[in-house]
mmCIF file of C-alpha atoms in Angstrom:
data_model
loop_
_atom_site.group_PDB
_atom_site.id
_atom_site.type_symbol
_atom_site.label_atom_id
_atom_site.label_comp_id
_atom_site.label_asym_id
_atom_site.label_seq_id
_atom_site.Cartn_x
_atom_site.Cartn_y
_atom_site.Cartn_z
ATOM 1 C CA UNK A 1 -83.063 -58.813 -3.081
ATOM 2 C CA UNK A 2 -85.817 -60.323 -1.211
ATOM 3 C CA UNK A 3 -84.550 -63.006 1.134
ATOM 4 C CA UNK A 4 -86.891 -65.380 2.892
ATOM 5 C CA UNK A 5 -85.929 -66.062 6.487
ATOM 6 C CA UNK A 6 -87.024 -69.123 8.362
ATOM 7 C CA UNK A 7 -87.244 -70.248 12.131
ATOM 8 C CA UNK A 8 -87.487 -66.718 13.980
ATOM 9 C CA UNK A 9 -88.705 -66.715 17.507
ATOM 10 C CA UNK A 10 -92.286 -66.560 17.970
ATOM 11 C CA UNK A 11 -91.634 -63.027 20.198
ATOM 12 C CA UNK A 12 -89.360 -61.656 17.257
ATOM 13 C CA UNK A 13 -91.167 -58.521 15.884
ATOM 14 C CA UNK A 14 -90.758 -56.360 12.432
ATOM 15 C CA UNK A 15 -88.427 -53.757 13.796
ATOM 16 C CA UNK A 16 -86.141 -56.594 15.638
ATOM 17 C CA UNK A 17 -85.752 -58.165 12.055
ATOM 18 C CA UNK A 18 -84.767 -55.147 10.346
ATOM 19 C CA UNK A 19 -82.488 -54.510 12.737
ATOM 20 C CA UNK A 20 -80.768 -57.658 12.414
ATOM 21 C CA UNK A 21 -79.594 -57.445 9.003
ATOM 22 C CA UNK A 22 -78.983 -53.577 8.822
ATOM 23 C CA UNK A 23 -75.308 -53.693 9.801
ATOM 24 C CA UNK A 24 -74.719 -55.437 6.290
ATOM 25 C CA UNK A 25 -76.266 -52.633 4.126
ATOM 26 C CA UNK A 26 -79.689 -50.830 3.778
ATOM 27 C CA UNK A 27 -83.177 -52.569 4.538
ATOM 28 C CA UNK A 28 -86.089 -51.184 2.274
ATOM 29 C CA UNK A 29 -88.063 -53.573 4.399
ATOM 30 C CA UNK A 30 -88.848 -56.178 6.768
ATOM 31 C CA UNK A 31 -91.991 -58.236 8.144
ATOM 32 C CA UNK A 32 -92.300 -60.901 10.114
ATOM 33 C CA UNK A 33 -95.728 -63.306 8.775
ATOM 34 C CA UNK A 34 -98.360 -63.448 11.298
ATOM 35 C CA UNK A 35 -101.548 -66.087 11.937
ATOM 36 C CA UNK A 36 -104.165 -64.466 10.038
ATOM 37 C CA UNK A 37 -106.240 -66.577 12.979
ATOM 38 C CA UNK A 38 -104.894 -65.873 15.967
ATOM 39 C CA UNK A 39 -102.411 -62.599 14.999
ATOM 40 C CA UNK A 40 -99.362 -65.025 16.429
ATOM 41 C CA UNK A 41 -96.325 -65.405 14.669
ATOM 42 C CA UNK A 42 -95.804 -68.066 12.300
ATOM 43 C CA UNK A 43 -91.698 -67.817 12.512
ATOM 44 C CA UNK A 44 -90.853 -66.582 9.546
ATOM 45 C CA UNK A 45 -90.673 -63.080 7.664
ATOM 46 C CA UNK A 46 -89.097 -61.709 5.067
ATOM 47 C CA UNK A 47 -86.585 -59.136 4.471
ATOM 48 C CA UNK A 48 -85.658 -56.650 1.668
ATOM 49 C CA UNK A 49 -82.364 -55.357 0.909
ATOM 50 C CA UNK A 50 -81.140 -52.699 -1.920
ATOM 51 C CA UNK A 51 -78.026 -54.188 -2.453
ATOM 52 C CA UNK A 52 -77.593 -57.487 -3.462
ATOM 53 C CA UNK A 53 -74.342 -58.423 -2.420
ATOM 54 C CA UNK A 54 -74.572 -56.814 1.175
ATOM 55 C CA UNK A 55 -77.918 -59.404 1.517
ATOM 56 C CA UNK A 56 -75.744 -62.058 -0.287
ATOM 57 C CA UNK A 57 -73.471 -61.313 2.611
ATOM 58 C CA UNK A 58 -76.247 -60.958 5.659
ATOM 59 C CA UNK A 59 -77.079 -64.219 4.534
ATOM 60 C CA UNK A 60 -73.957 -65.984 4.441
ATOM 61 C CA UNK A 61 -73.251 -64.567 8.151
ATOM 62 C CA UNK A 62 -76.447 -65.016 9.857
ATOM 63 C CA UNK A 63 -77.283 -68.246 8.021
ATOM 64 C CA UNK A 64 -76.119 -70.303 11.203
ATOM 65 C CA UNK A 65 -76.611 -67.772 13.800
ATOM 66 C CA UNK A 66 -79.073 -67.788 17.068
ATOM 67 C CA UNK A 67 -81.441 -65.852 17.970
ATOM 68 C CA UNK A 68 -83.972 -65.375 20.732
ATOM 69 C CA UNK A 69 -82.809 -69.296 20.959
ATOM 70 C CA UNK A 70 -83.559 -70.349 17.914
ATOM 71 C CA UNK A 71 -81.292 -71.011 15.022
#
């Protein structure tokens, strides 16, 4: 399942993504989108998970969680 994951922190990199929702099951991947300008990012990635109800479940858990202070 691909999930689509809004509202990061602009200092949130690929690695701290993946790492995020790999306690719910395996990550085949993880980016988060960059400025194709200025290389910044734009707060949002997206994330790739084998198993569809462990990411069914990452989302349910993280859906209203913080962090780097953002929701």
């Amino acid at each position: 399942m691909n999930i689509y994951v809004s509202n990061l922190a602009f200092s949130i990199q690929d690695e701290e993504l993946k790492n995020l929702f790999t306690p719910f099951g395996i990550v085949s991947s993880a980016k988060v989108i960059n400025d194709k300008v200025t290389g910044r990012s734009r707060g949002l990635g997206f994330v790739e998970m084998e198993d569809d109800n462990a990411a069914g479940e990452a989302i349910q858990q993280l859906e209203k969680s913080i962090l780097d202070g953002r929701a």
